[in-house]
Coordinates of C-alpha atoms in Angstrom, one line a residue:
M28 CA -46.9 27.6 42.8
P29 CA -49.0 27.8 39.7
R30 CA -47.6 26.1 36.2
N31 CA -47.9 27.5 32.8
W32 CA -51.0 26.7 30.6
A33 CA -49.5 23.2 29.2
G34 CA -48.0 22.8 32.8
T35 CA -44.4 21.9 31.2
Y36 CA -43.2 25.1 33.6
E37 CA -43.6 25.8 37.2
Y38 CA -43.2 29.4 38.4
A39 CA -40.5 29.8 41.3
A40 CA -41.9 33.3 42.8
P41 CA -42.0 33.0 46.4
R42 CA -45.3 35.3 45.8
I43 CA -48.4 36.3 43.3
V44 CA -50.4 39.7 43.9
E45 CA -53.4 39.0 41.4
A46 CA -53.8 43.0 40.4
R47 CA -57.6 44.1 40.1
S48 CA -56.4 47.8 39.4
V49 CA -53.5 49.9 38.4
D50 CA -53.5 51.2 41.5
D51 CA -52.7 47.7 42.9
V52 CA -49.8 47.9 40.2
R53 CA -48.9 50.7 41.6
R54 CA -48.5 49.7 45.4
T55 CA -46.8 46.4 44.7
L56 CA -44.1 48.5 43.1
A57 CA -44.1 50.8 45.7
R58 CA -42.7 48.0 47.8
P59 CA -39.1 47.2 47.6
G60 CA -37.8 44.2 45.6
P61 CA -38.2 42.2 42.1
V62 CA -41.0 42.3 40.2
H63 CA -42.2 40.5 36.9
A64 CA -45.9 40.7 35.1
L65 CA -47.5 37.7 34.7
G66 CA -50.4 37.2 31.9
T67 CA -52.5 33.8 30.8
R68 CA -49.2 32.2 31.3
H69 CA -48.4 31.1 27.6
S70 CA -44.6 31.4 28.1
F71 CA -42.7 27.9 28.1
T72 CA -39.9 29.2 30.0
D73 CA -38.9 31.4 33.1
L74 CA -39.0 34.5 30.9
P75 CA -41.6 35.5 33.1
D76 CA -40.5 34.2 36.8
T77 CA -38.6 36.3 39.0
V78 CA -37.1 35.6 42.7
G79 CA -39.4 38.5 43.9
T80 CA -43.2 39.2 43.2
L81 CA -45.4 38.0 40.2
I82 CA -48.1 40.8 39.4
D83 CA -50.9 38.9 37.9
V84 CA -52.7 41.0 35.5
T85 CA -55.1 39.0 34.1
G86 CA -58.0 40.7 36.4
L87 CA -57.5 43.9 35.3
P88 CA -60.8 45.1 34.4
P89 CA -60.5 45.4 30.1
A90 CA -61.7 48.8 30.3
F91 CA -62.6 49.1 26.1
A92 CA -62.0 52.1 24.2
L93 CA -62.4 52.8 21.0
D94 CA -61.3 55.6 18.8
E95 CA -63.2 54.8 15.4
G96 CA -61.5 57.9 14.1
A97 CA -57.7 57.4 14.9
Q98 CA -58.9 54.0 14.4
T99 CA -57.3 52.2 17.6
V100 CA -58.7 50.4 20.4
T101 CA -57.2 50.7 24.2
V102 CA -57.7 47.3 26.6
A103 CA -56.0 46.2 29.5
A104 CA -53.0 44.3 28.9
G105 CA -54.5 41.0 30.4
T106 CA -57.2 40.8 28.2
R107 CA -57.8 38.0 26.2
Y108 CA -57.1 37.9 21.8
G109 CA -60.6 36.2 22.2
V110 CA -62.2 38.7 24.4
L111 CA -61.5 41.8 22.5
A112 CA -62.1 40.5 19.2
L113 CA -65.7 39.2 20.7
W114 CA -65.8 43.0 21.6
L115 CA -64.7 44.5 18.4
D116 CA -66.7 42.4 16.3
E117 CA -70.0 43.4 17.2
R118 CA -68.9 47.1 16.7
D119 CA -68.2 46.3 13.1
W120 CA -64.3 46.8 13.8
A121 CA -61.1 44.1 13.6
L122 CA -57.8 43.2 14.4
R123 CA -55.8 42.7 11.5
N124 CA -54.4 39.5 12.3
M125 CA -54.9 37.1 15.6
G126 CA -52.7 34.2 16.7
S127 CA -53.4 30.6 16.7
L128 CA -54.5 30.4 20.0
P129 CA -57.3 33.4 20.6
H130 CA -57.0 32.5 24.9
I131 CA -53.3 34.6 24.8
N132 CA -53.7 37.6 26.4
V133 CA -52.5 41.6 24.8
G134 CA -49.8 42.6 26.7
G135 CA -47.8 39.1 27.1
A136 CA -48.3 38.7 23.3
T137 CA -46.9 41.9 21.9
A138 CA -44.0 41.8 24.3
T139 CA -43.0 38.5 23.2
G140 CA -43.2 39.2 19.1
T141 CA -46.0 36.5 19.0
H142 CA -47.8 37.0 15.8
G143 CA -50.2 35.1 13.6
S144 CA -49.3 34.7 9.8
G145 CA -49.2 36.0 6.2
D146 CA -47.2 36.9 3.5
A147 CA -48.3 40.5 4.5
N148 CA -49.3 40.3 8.3
Q149 CA -46.8 42.0 10.6
V150 CA -46.5 40.5 14.3
L151 CA -48.8 41.2 16.8
S152 CA -46.5 43.6 17.9
A153 CA -46.1 46.1 14.8
S154 CA -50.4 46.7 15.6
V155 CA -49.1 48.5 19.0
R156 CA -50.4 52.4 18.7
A157 CA -49.5 52.8 22.4
L158 CA -48.5 51.5 25.7
R159 CA -49.3 52.6 29.3
Y160 CA -47.3 51.3 31.9
V161 CA -45.9 51.1 35.7
G162 CA -42.9 51.9 36.1
A163 CA -40.0 51.1 38.4
D164 CA -40.9 54.6 40.2
A165 CA -44.7 53.2 40.1
E166 CA -45.8 55.7 38.5
V167 CA -47.9 55.3 35.1
H168 CA -46.3 56.3 32.1
E169 CA -47.0 55.8 28.5
V170 CA -45.1 55.7 25.1
R171 CA -47.2 55.9 21.8
R172 CA -45.7 55.3 18.1
G173 CA -43.4 58.0 17.2
D174 CA -41.8 58.4 20.7
P175 CA -37.6 57.8 21.1
D176 CA -38.7 54.9 23.3
F177 CA -41.2 53.6 21.5
D178 CA -39.4 50.4 19.3
A179 CA -37.7 49.3 22.0
L180 CA -40.3 49.0 24.9
V181 CA -43.1 47.3 22.3
V182 CA -41.5 44.1 22.0
G183 CA -39.9 44.6 25.7
L184 CA -39.9 41.6 27.6
G185 CA -40.9 42.7 31.0
A186 CA -37.6 44.1 31.5
F187 CA -38.7 48.0 32.2
G188 CA -42.2 47.8 33.6
V189 CA -45.8 46.0 34.0
I190 CA -48.1 47.5 30.8
V191 CA -51.6 47.8 32.0
A192 CA -52.8 49.1 28.6
V193 CA -52.2 48.6 25.4
T194 CA -53.8 50.7 22.1
L195 CA -53.8 48.5 19.1
D196 CA -54.6 49.4 15.6
V197 CA -57.8 48.3 13.8
V198 CA -59.4 47.5 10.8
P199 CA -63.3 47.6 9.7
A200 CA -64.5 43.9 10.2
F201 CA -63.9 41.4 7.4
R202 CA -65.1 37.9 6.5
V203 CA -63.1 34.3 6.3
R204 CA -63.0 30.9 5.0
Q205 CA -60.6 28.4 6.2
D206 CA -59.7 25.5 3.5
I207 CA -57.0 22.5 3.8
Y208 CA -54.9 21.2 1.1
T209 CA -53.5 18.2 1.0
G210 CA -50.4 16.5 -1.1
V211 CA -48.2 19.6 -1.5
S212 CA -44.6 17.5 -2.3
W213 CA -41.6 19.0 -0.3
D214 CA -40.5 19.2 -3.9
A215 CA -42.9 21.9 -5.3
A216 CA -42.5 23.8 -1.5
L217 CA -38.8 24.2 -1.7
A218 CA -39.2 25.5 -5.3
D219 CA -41.9 27.7 -4.9
Y220 CA -42.2 28.2 -1.3
A221 CA -43.5 31.8 -2.1
G222 CA -46.4 30.2 -4.2
V223 CA -47.6 28.0 -0.8
T224 CA -47.4 30.8 1.6
G225 CA -48.9 33.4 -0.8
G226 CA -52.0 31.3 -1.2
G227 CA -54.3 33.0 0.8
Y228 CA -54.1 35.9 3.6
S229 CA -52.8 33.7 6.4
V230 CA -51.3 30.2 5.6
S231 CA -49.9 27.6 7.9
I232 CA -48.6 24.5 7.0
F233 CA -48.6 21.5 9.9
S234 CA -45.7 18.9 8.8
R235 CA -44.1 15.9 10.7
W236 CA -41.0 16.4 8.3
E237 CA -41.4 13.2 6.0
D238 CA -41.5 12.5 2.3
P239 CA -42.7 13.1 0.2
S240 CA -45.7 15.4 1.1
V241 CA -45.1 18.9 3.3
G242 CA -48.2 17.5 4.8
F243 CA -51.3 20.1 5.6
V244 CA -51.8 23.3 4.3
W245 CA -54.1 25.4 6.2
V246 CA -55.5 28.2 3.9
K247 CA -57.4 31.5 5.4
T248 CA -58.5 33.6 2.3
R249 CA -60.3 37.2 3.3
L250 CA -63.5 37.6 1.0
A251 CA -64.9 40.1 -0.4
A252 CA -68.1 38.5 -0.7
D253 CA -68.8 34.9 0.6
D254 CA -69.3 33.2 -2.8
D255 CA -66.1 34.3 -3.7
P256 CA -64.0 31.6 -5.3
V257 CA -61.1 30.1 -4.3
A258 CA -58.7 27.7 -6.4
D259 CA -58.7 23.6 -6.0
T260 CA -55.8 23.4 -6.6
L261 CA -51.9 24.6 -4.8
L262 CA -48.9 24.0 -6.4
D263 CA -49.4 19.9 -6.9
G264 CA -51.9 19.8 -4.0
V265 CA -56.2 19.8 -3.7
R266 CA -58.3 21.5 -1.8
A267 CA -59.8 19.3 0.8
T268 CA -63.3 18.7 0.5
G269 CA -64.1 17.8 4.6
G270 CA -64.2 19.6 7.6
E271 CA -61.8 17.7 9.3
S272 CA -58.6 19.1 11.2
P273 CA -55.2 18.4 10.3
L274 CA -54.6 18.6 14.4
G275 CA -56.6 15.6 15.1
V276 CA -58.3 17.8 17.7
E277 CA -61.6 18.7 16.1
D278 CA -63.6 19.4 19.0
N279 CA -61.1 22.7 19.6
V280 CA -60.8 23.9 16.3
T281 CA -62.6 26.8 14.2
E282 CA -64.5 25.8 11.1
L283 CA -63.4 24.6 8.2
A284 CA -64.4 23.4 4.5
G285 CA -64.5 26.8 3.5
V286 CA -67.3 27.9 5.3
P287 CA -67.4 31.6 5.4
G288 CA -67.2 33.2 9.2
P289 CA -66.5 36.8 10.9
W290 CA -62.6 36.9 10.5
M291 CA -62.4 36.7 14.8
L292 CA -63.6 32.8 14.6
R293 CA -61.6 32.1 11.5
L294 CA -58.3 33.7 11.9
P295 CA -57.4 31.9 15.1
H296 CA -56.6 27.4 14.8
F297 CA -57.7 27.3 18.4
R298 CA -61.8 28.2 19.7
L299 CA -61.9 30.4 22.5
D300 CA -64.4 28.5 24.2
A301 CA -62.1 25.2 24.4
Q302 CA -59.1 24.3 25.7
P303 CA -56.3 25.4 23.1
S304 CA -53.5 23.1 21.3
F305 CA -53.0 19.4 23.0
G306 CA -51.8 20.6 26.1
D307 CA -48.7 19.2 28.3
E308 CA -46.5 20.0 25.7
I309 CA -43.2 22.2 24.7
Q310 CA -42.8 24.8 21.9
S311 CA -39.8 26.3 20.2
E312 CA -39.9 28.4 17.4
Y313 CA -37.2 30.1 15.2
F314 CA -37.8 32.9 12.5
V315 CA -35.5 33.1 9.0
A316 CA -35.2 35.7 7.1
R317 CA -38.1 34.4 4.1
A318 CA -35.3 34.7 1.7
H319 CA -33.4 31.6 2.7
A320 CA -36.9 29.6 3.9
P321 CA -36.2 26.9 0.8
A322 CA -32.7 26.2 2.0
A323 CA -33.5 26.1 6.3
L324 CA -36.5 24.0 5.3
A325 CA -34.5 21.6 3.6
A326 CA -31.5 21.7 6.6
V327 CA -34.1 21.0 9.4
K328 CA -35.6 18.1 7.1
A329 CA -32.2 16.8 7.4
L330 CA -33.0 16.2 11.1
G331 CA -36.5 14.8 10.9
D332 CA -35.7 11.0 11.6
G333 CA -34.5 12.9 14.9
I334 CA -37.2 15.1 15.4
R335 CA -39.9 13.1 14.7
P336 CA -41.1 10.5 17.9
H337 CA -41.0 14.0 19.9
L338 CA -42.9 16.0 17.8
I339 CA -46.7 16.7 17.9
W340 CA -46.5 19.4 14.9
T341 CA -44.4 21.3 13.3
E342 CA -46.2 24.7 11.8
L343 CA -44.6 27.4 8.9
R344 CA -46.0 30.5 8.8
T345 CA -44.4 34.0 7.8
A346 CA -45.1 37.4 8.7
A347 CA -43.6 41.0 6.8
A348 CA -40.8 42.7 8.3
D349 CA -40.9 45.4 11.3
E350 CA -39.0 47.8 12.9
L351 CA -39.6 47.2 16.4
W352 CA -35.9 46.6 17.9
L353 CA -36.3 43.3 19.4
S354 CA -38.9 41.7 17.3
P355 CA -38.3 38.5 16.1
A356 CA -39.3 40.2 12.3
Y357 CA -37.3 43.0 12.6
R358 CA -36.4 44.6 9.6
R359 CA -36.7 41.2 7.7
D360 CA -39.8 39.5 6.0
V361 CA -39.6 35.9 7.6
V362 CA -40.6 32.2 7.7
I363 CA -41.6 31.0 10.8
I364 CA -40.4 27.3 12.3
H365 CA -42.7 26.1 14.8
F366 CA -42.7 22.9 16.9
T367 CA -45.2 21.7 19.6
W368 CA -43.1 18.7 21.4
H369 CA -44.5 16.5 23.6
N370 CA -43.3 16.7 27.1
H371 CA -40.1 15.4 26.8
P372 CA -37.6 17.6 28.1
A373 CA -34.4 15.9 28.0
E374 CA -34.9 15.0 24.6
V375 CA -36.2 17.9 23.4
G376 CA -33.2 19.8 25.1
A377 CA -30.6 17.7 23.5
L378 CA -32.3 18.1 20.0
L379 CA -32.6 21.9 20.1
P380 CA -28.8 22.3 19.5
R381 CA -29.0 20.6 16.7
I382 CA -31.4 22.4 15.5
E383 CA -30.1 26.1 15.8
E384 CA -26.6 24.6 14.9
A385 CA -28.7 23.8 11.0
L386 CA -30.3 27.0 11.3
A387 CA -27.1 29.2 12.4
P388 CA -26.2 30.1 8.6
F389 CA -29.2 31.8 8.3
D390 CA -29.4 33.8 11.2
A391 CA -32.4 32.6 12.9
R392 CA -34.0 34.4 15.8
P393 CA -36.0 32.2 18.5
H394 CA -39.3 33.0 20.3
W395 CA -38.9 34.8 23.3
G396 CA -41.2 32.7 25.1
K397 CA -40.2 29.6 24.1
V398 CA -38.0 26.8 24.6
H399 CA -34.9 27.4 23.3
A400 CA -30.7 26.8 23.4
F401 CA -29.7 30.7 22.8
D402 CA -27.4 32.1 25.2
R403 CA -26.4 36.3 25.1
E404 CA -23.3 36.0 22.5
A405 CA -26.0 33.6 20.5
I406 CA -28.5 36.5 20.7
E407 CA -26.6 39.5 20.2
R408 CA -25.6 37.7 17.3
V409 CA -29.1 37.8 15.7
H410 CA -30.9 40.7 17.2
P411 CA -28.8 43.9 16.1
R412 CA -30.2 46.3 18.3
L413 CA -30.1 44.0 21.4
A414 CA -27.6 46.2 23.2
D415 CA -29.6 49.6 22.2
A416 CA -32.7 48.5 24.0
R417 CA -30.5 47.1 26.7
A418 CA -29.5 50.5 27.3
V419 CA -32.9 51.6 27.3
F420 CA -34.5 49.4 29.7
E421 CA -31.7 50.2 31.9
R422 CA -32.0 53.8 31.7
L423 CA -35.7 53.4 33.1
D424 CA -35.0 50.5 35.5
P425 CA -31.2 51.8 37.1
E426 CA -31.9 49.7 40.2
G427 CA -32.8 46.3 38.3
R428 CA -36.5 46.0 39.5
F429 CA -37.2 43.9 36.4
V430 CA -34.2 42.0 35.9
N431 CA -34.6 38.3 36.3
D432 CA -32.2 35.2 35.5
H433 CA -33.7 34.9 32.1
L434 CA -33.3 38.3 31.0
V435 CA -29.4 38.3 32.4
R436 CA -28.9 34.7 30.7
L437 CA -30.2 36.9 27.3
G438 CA -28.3 40.1 27.5
V439 CA -31.3 41.9 27.7
R440 CA -31.1 42.9 30.9
D441 CA -27.1 43.8 33.0
A442 CA -26.9 41.1 36.3
R443 CA -27.0 42.8 39.7

């Protein structure tokens, strides 16, 4: 059976259907048995797995449709963000934000609350204007922003159907530059965390939880003109003049050193035409209310000696609140604490409960598609609309066609 893109999870489903059309999806759902959608395989868990049939939607034709009046684009769910971004930029339109990897597909990323970064930027799911999906009845359905079930279904985790097309908000194309700041101390950052994350349109901190510096602060500045000035300092840190990557993989990152470029070649960290990230890795991620950022970060930093032997990088980002019921940013601005781990499953598995215990006072929510130790009780404690979302999923799929072990384990669906 295939594995996820990093090679650290092997799918257990006995059958995969590679859909080439919406009718392929409908024909598969017309047959009995459990099913689940599969995208570009960027989940690190059994969230998209099933004991029945996986429906791979990455072969659906993109079928781009731009509505300039409504400022939306509609695209097949399996389309990669980077492919959509190139198509939009050719027409002078843009997405408001992108994730660090342009390789992720639109349907899977929005269904799991995946995000980019920026104090004023919401998770990618918040740009969804409409969803088209094939339901348990093998019929095509559409739900639009403002419809009764919309806020339950956007971050829907594959729990109610197979999404085949997504309509997204777009904005006029814009330019961005990227700069790296070094030497920002933990003392300065925790005293004025908003001063760090407010340093640009999108800001990421790459850290290994070491003293005295937080690590590297990667600032993406939205430009009105290519010669717009940027600050030479950020709190007690300074802007690096070279173009070296803080990730140590310079052949696959987007261009640094303050070189202006189009939004789709600067907002992601990684290039679409190269292998993303490091590979052979495990990822975990937690969302904490931004008001608690200094205390939450200090709590994790106290575990640094145990974390570092298994850590490639931690990335710290932010996102703005939204109204999507299962979004990790539901009704609260968040700081996002991400871990890219070496492929040390036993050691990471032992560390996660310690990290989650440290973050428990701050009601941290885990990323739905990444490795965590939460169970149903813990998820219910931090997601106040979980029962409401579950009721919608049960109503739309009363026979449990889209139920799997992962969704039951977290209380997203009832057991069958």
